[in-house]
Amino acid sequence: MTPRTKSEWRSRLRAARLSMDDAARRLAADRLAAAGAGWAAQLRGGSSPGMVCAFISSGSEPGTGPLLETLFAAGHPVFVPVCEPGHGLSWTAWTPGVELARSDLAPVMEPVGPRLAFSELGAVDGILLPALAVDTAGVRLGQGGGYYDRFLAARAAHAAGGERAVPTAAVVHVGEVFPAGVLPHDVLDQPVGWLVTPDGWSPARPAAR
C-alpha cells in the first residue's frame, strides 16, 4: 500500500535506508561525491569554484563525507549548518579534519567554529540539502524537524524581495526520487530546484498546471 501521510512516508523511507548494507552505503557515498561535485561545478559553467553550503550526513542519510572532501579539494569553500534555538540555522566553515561536536538540539555532528548567518556568507553558488525523498517537481520530504523548511521559506521570501535566488538541491538515494505529485506536501513546503543522487543530478521540473 502506498503511504499517504508524511509520517507514513517517513517510516517507510527510514526503514528502506536502514536495510542498506555497509558496502552499498560506501559505494553510494563515493558516487554521490562525484555527482555532487559535478553539480557544483556546472553551476559555475567552468569558472573558478565558488562557495557551496552542504551538510554532514547523519545515521542512514546518504553519506556526505566523500562529497565534502571532494568539494573542498576542488577549491570550493564549504559551509555546513549548525542548529540554533527556534529551529534556526547558522553556518560554519567545514575543512577536512575540522573538530566536530554533537549538536545540543538535533542528532547531528557540527563543526566547532565561528557561526555565521546565511546573509553573512557572501556569494553562495548552491545549497545541498538533506531529504528523505524528493519528487521530480522538487517537492522535498524532510525528517520533520522543521529546520530546513524554515530556512527554505526564508530564502524564498528573500528571493521574492529581489535578492538573488541561490540554487538548492535535495540529496537523496536513487530510489528516493518519485514522480511529481506522489509525495504529500502543503502550501508552506518550498520546492528545491535540483535533485542530486549517486547517479547524477537533474533539474526539478515543476508539474504542469
Short mmCIF file of C-alpha atoms in Angstrom, two decimals:
data_model
loop_
_atom_site.label_atom_id
_atom_site.label_comp_id
_atom_site.label_asym_id
_atom_site.label_seq_id
_atom_site.Cartn_x
_atom_site.Cartn_y
_atom_site.Cartn_z
CA MET A 1 0.00 0.00 0.00
CA THR A 2 1.30 3.45 -0.92
CA PRO A 3 1.88 5.70 2.11
CA ARG A 4 -0.47 8.67 2.36
CA THR A 5 0.72 10.90 5.19
CA LYS A 6 4.15 12.41 5.72
CA SER A 7 4.55 10.26 8.81
CA GLU A 8 3.82 7.07 6.87
CA TRP A 9 6.23 8.08 4.12
CA ARG A 10 8.97 8.84 6.63
CA SER A 11 8.55 5.49 8.35
CA ARG A 12 8.82 3.59 5.07
CA LEU A 13 11.76 5.60 3.77
CA ARG A 14 13.71 5.30 7.02
CA ALA A 15 13.17 1.55 7.06
CA ALA A 16 14.44 1.28 3.49
CA ARG A 17 17.57 3.25 4.36
CA LEU A 18 18.27 1.07 7.38
CA SER A 19 18.08 -2.02 5.17
CA MET A 20 21.10 -0.94 3.09
CA ASP A 21 24.30 -2.82 3.87
CA ASP A 22 27.62 -1.13 4.56
CA ALA A 23 29.07 -1.91 1.13
CA ALA A 24 26.10 -0.32 -0.62
CA ARG A 25 26.38 2.75 1.61
CA ARG A 26 30.07 3.20 0.83
CA LEU A 27 29.52 2.81 -2.90
CA ALA A 28 26.63 5.30 -2.83
CA ALA A 29 28.73 7.82 -0.88
CA ASP A 30 31.60 7.60 -3.37
CA ARG A 31 29.29 8.03 -6.33
CA LEU A 32 27.46 10.88 -4.58
CA ALA A 33 30.77 12.69 -4.18
CA ALA A 34 31.27 12.72 -7.94
CA ALA A 35 27.66 13.68 -8.63
CA GLY A 36 27.54 16.49 -6.07
CA ALA A 37 30.86 17.92 -7.18
CA GLY A 38 29.67 17.80 -10.78
CA TRP A 39 26.51 19.67 -9.83
CA ALA A 40 28.51 22.37 -8.06
CA ALA A 41 30.92 22.73 -10.98
CA GLN A 42 28.20 23.13 -13.60
CA LEU A 43 26.63 25.97 -11.61
CA ARG A 44 29.76 27.98 -12.42
CA GLY A 45 29.92 26.95 -16.06
CA GLY A 46 33.58 26.04 -15.80
CA SER A 47 34.79 29.17 -14.00
CA SER A 48 36.64 29.14 -10.66
CA PRO A 49 34.95 27.23 -7.80
CA GLY A 50 32.53 29.14 -5.61
CA MET A 51 31.13 28.65 -2.13
CA VAL A 52 28.86 25.66 -1.52
CA CYS A 53 26.66 25.03 1.50
CA ALA A 54 26.24 21.33 2.23
CA PHE A 55 25.68 19.15 5.32
CA ILE A 56 27.31 16.49 7.44
CA SER A 57 25.31 13.32 6.99
CA SER A 58 23.92 11.50 10.00
CA GLY A 59 22.71 7.96 10.57
CA SER A 60 21.32 6.35 7.43
CA GLU A 61 21.39 9.51 5.29
CA PRO A 62 23.35 9.35 2.02
CA GLY A 63 26.95 9.66 3.17
CA THR A 64 28.38 13.11 2.50
CA GLY A 65 31.89 12.64 3.90
CA PRO A 66 33.47 11.94 0.49
CA LEU A 67 31.33 14.69 -1.07
CA LEU A 68 32.57 17.33 1.38
CA GLU A 69 36.16 16.25 0.82
CA THR A 70 35.73 16.33 -2.97
CA LEU A 71 34.17 19.78 -2.93
CA PHE A 72 36.96 21.12 -0.73
CA ALA A 73 39.67 19.52 -2.86
CA ALA A 74 38.14 21.13 -5.95
CA GLY A 75 38.56 24.55 -4.37
CA HIS A 76 35.04 25.23 -3.12
CA PRO A 77 34.76 26.96 0.25
CA VAL A 78 32.36 24.65 2.11
CA PHE A 79 29.96 25.66 4.87
CA VAL A 80 27.64 23.36 6.80
CA PRO A 81 24.69 24.15 9.08
CA VAL A 82 24.56 24.42 12.85
CA CYS A 83 21.18 24.05 14.57
CA GLU A 84 20.06 27.05 16.61
CA PRO A 85 17.18 27.53 19.09
CA GLY A 86 13.83 28.19 17.45
CA HIS A 87 14.63 25.79 14.57
CA GLY A 88 17.03 28.24 13.00
CA LEU A 89 20.29 27.50 11.18
CA SER A 90 23.64 29.22 11.25
CA TRP A 91 26.62 28.20 9.12
CA THR A 92 30.18 27.17 9.94
CA ALA A 93 33.16 26.52 7.69
CA TRP A 94 33.98 22.86 7.01
CA THR A 95 37.51 21.71 6.27
CA PRO A 96 38.99 18.19 6.38
CA GLY A 97 39.72 17.24 9.98
CA VAL A 98 37.70 20.09 11.48
CA GLU A 99 36.75 19.49 15.12
CA LEU A 100 33.16 18.28 15.46
CA ALA A 101 30.76 18.26 18.40
CA ARG A 102 27.32 16.75 18.77
CA SER A 103 24.53 19.29 18.50
CA ASP A 104 22.59 20.10 21.65
CA LEU A 105 19.42 20.43 19.56
CA ALA A 106 19.46 17.64 16.96
CA PRO A 107 21.08 14.21 16.41
CA VAL A 108 23.84 15.59 14.18
CA MET A 109 27.52 16.47 14.38
CA GLU A 110 28.52 20.08 13.84
CA PRO A 111 31.87 21.84 13.32
CA VAL A 112 33.30 23.81 16.21
CA GLY A 113 33.97 27.31 14.95
CA PRO A 114 32.52 30.76 14.30
CA ARG A 115 28.84 30.71 13.37
CA LEU A 116 27.52 32.96 10.63
CA ALA A 117 24.04 33.84 9.45
CA PHE A 118 23.40 32.85 5.85
CA SER A 119 23.33 36.53 4.91
CA GLU A 120 26.89 36.88 6.24
CA LEU A 121 28.35 34.20 3.97
CA GLY A 122 28.54 36.36 0.87
CA ALA A 123 28.04 34.85 -2.58
CA VAL A 124 26.90 31.23 -2.33
CA ASP A 125 26.83 29.20 -5.53
CA GLY A 126 24.48 26.47 -4.33
CA ILE A 127 22.99 24.67 -1.34
CA LEU A 128 22.90 20.89 -0.94
CA LEU A 129 20.09 19.88 1.41
CA PRO A 130 19.27 16.62 3.19
CA ALA A 131 15.97 14.93 2.42
CA LEU A 132 14.25 11.60 2.86
CA ALA A 133 12.76 11.85 -0.62
CA VAL A 134 12.09 14.32 -3.41
CA ASP A 135 9.83 14.26 -6.43
CA THR A 136 10.70 15.33 -9.94
CA ALA A 137 8.97 18.67 -9.40
CA GLY A 138 11.30 19.45 -6.49
CA VAL A 139 8.90 18.72 -3.63
CA ARG A 140 11.15 17.69 -0.75
CA LEU A 141 10.21 15.46 2.18
CA GLY A 142 12.50 16.06 5.14
CA GLN A 143 12.91 14.43 8.52
CA GLY A 144 10.23 16.61 10.08
CA GLY A 145 12.44 18.74 12.34
CA GLY A 146 11.46 21.95 10.59
CA TYR A 147 14.95 23.47 10.33
CA TYR A 148 15.23 23.29 6.56
CA ASP A 149 11.57 24.12 5.95
CA ARG A 150 12.08 27.40 7.77
CA PHE A 151 15.36 28.03 6.02
CA LEU A 152 13.89 27.42 2.55
CA ALA A 153 10.87 29.59 3.33
CA ALA A 154 13.18 32.43 4.38
CA ARG A 155 15.25 32.04 1.22
CA ALA A 156 12.08 32.13 -0.91
CA ALA A 157 10.95 35.30 0.85
CA HIS A 158 14.31 36.98 0.24
CA ALA A 159 14.21 35.98 -3.43
CA ALA A 160 10.70 37.39 -3.73
CA GLY A 161 12.07 40.62 -2.29
CA GLY A 162 14.62 40.92 -5.07
CA GLU A 163 17.63 39.03 -3.74
CA ARG A 164 19.41 36.52 -5.95
CA ALA A 165 17.83 33.08 -5.71
CA VAL A 166 20.52 30.60 -4.67
CA PRO A 167 20.19 27.19 -6.37
CA THR A 168 19.05 24.44 -3.99
CA ALA A 169 19.36 20.68 -4.41
CA ALA A 170 17.92 17.78 -2.41
CA VAL A 171 20.41 14.96 -1.79
CA VAL A 172 18.81 11.50 -1.78
CA HIS A 173 19.44 7.90 -2.79
CA VAL A 174 18.49 6.86 -6.31
CA GLY A 175 15.33 5.07 -5.15
CA GLU A 176 14.11 8.10 -3.22
CA VAL A 177 13.16 10.15 -6.30
CA PHE A 178 9.44 9.93 -7.10
CA PRO A 179 7.12 11.18 -9.86
CA ALA A 180 5.69 14.66 -9.42
CA GLY A 181 2.62 14.73 -7.20
CA VAL A 182 3.33 11.50 -5.33
CA LEU A 183 4.78 12.95 -2.13
CA PRO A 184 2.47 14.68 0.37
CA HIS A 185 3.06 18.39 0.79
CA ASP A 186 1.30 21.56 1.83
CA VAL A 187 1.33 25.20 0.81
CA LEU A 188 4.19 26.02 3.20
CA ASP A 189 6.58 23.48 1.65
CA GLN A 190 9.19 25.10 -0.56
CA PRO A 191 10.44 23.14 -3.60
CA VAL A 192 14.10 22.72 -4.46
CA GLY A 193 15.46 23.41 -7.90
CA TRP A 194 17.67 20.36 -8.32
CA LEU A 195 17.88 16.66 -7.48
CA VAL A 196 21.26 15.08 -6.65
CA THR A 197 21.66 11.31 -6.28
CA PRO A 198 24.60 8.91 -6.63
CA ASP A 199 23.53 8.55 -10.28
CA GLY A 200 23.98 12.25 -11.05
CA TRP A 201 21.97 15.45 -10.95
CA SER A 202 18.97 16.85 -12.76
CA PRO A 203 16.84 19.98 -12.58
CA ALA A 204 13.46 19.75 -10.94
CA ARG A 205 10.65 20.15 -13.43
CA PRO A 206 7.54 21.79 -11.96
CA ALA A 207 4.39 19.85 -12.70
CA ALA A 208 2.22 21.27 -15.48
CA ARG A 209 -0.73 23.24 -14.22
#
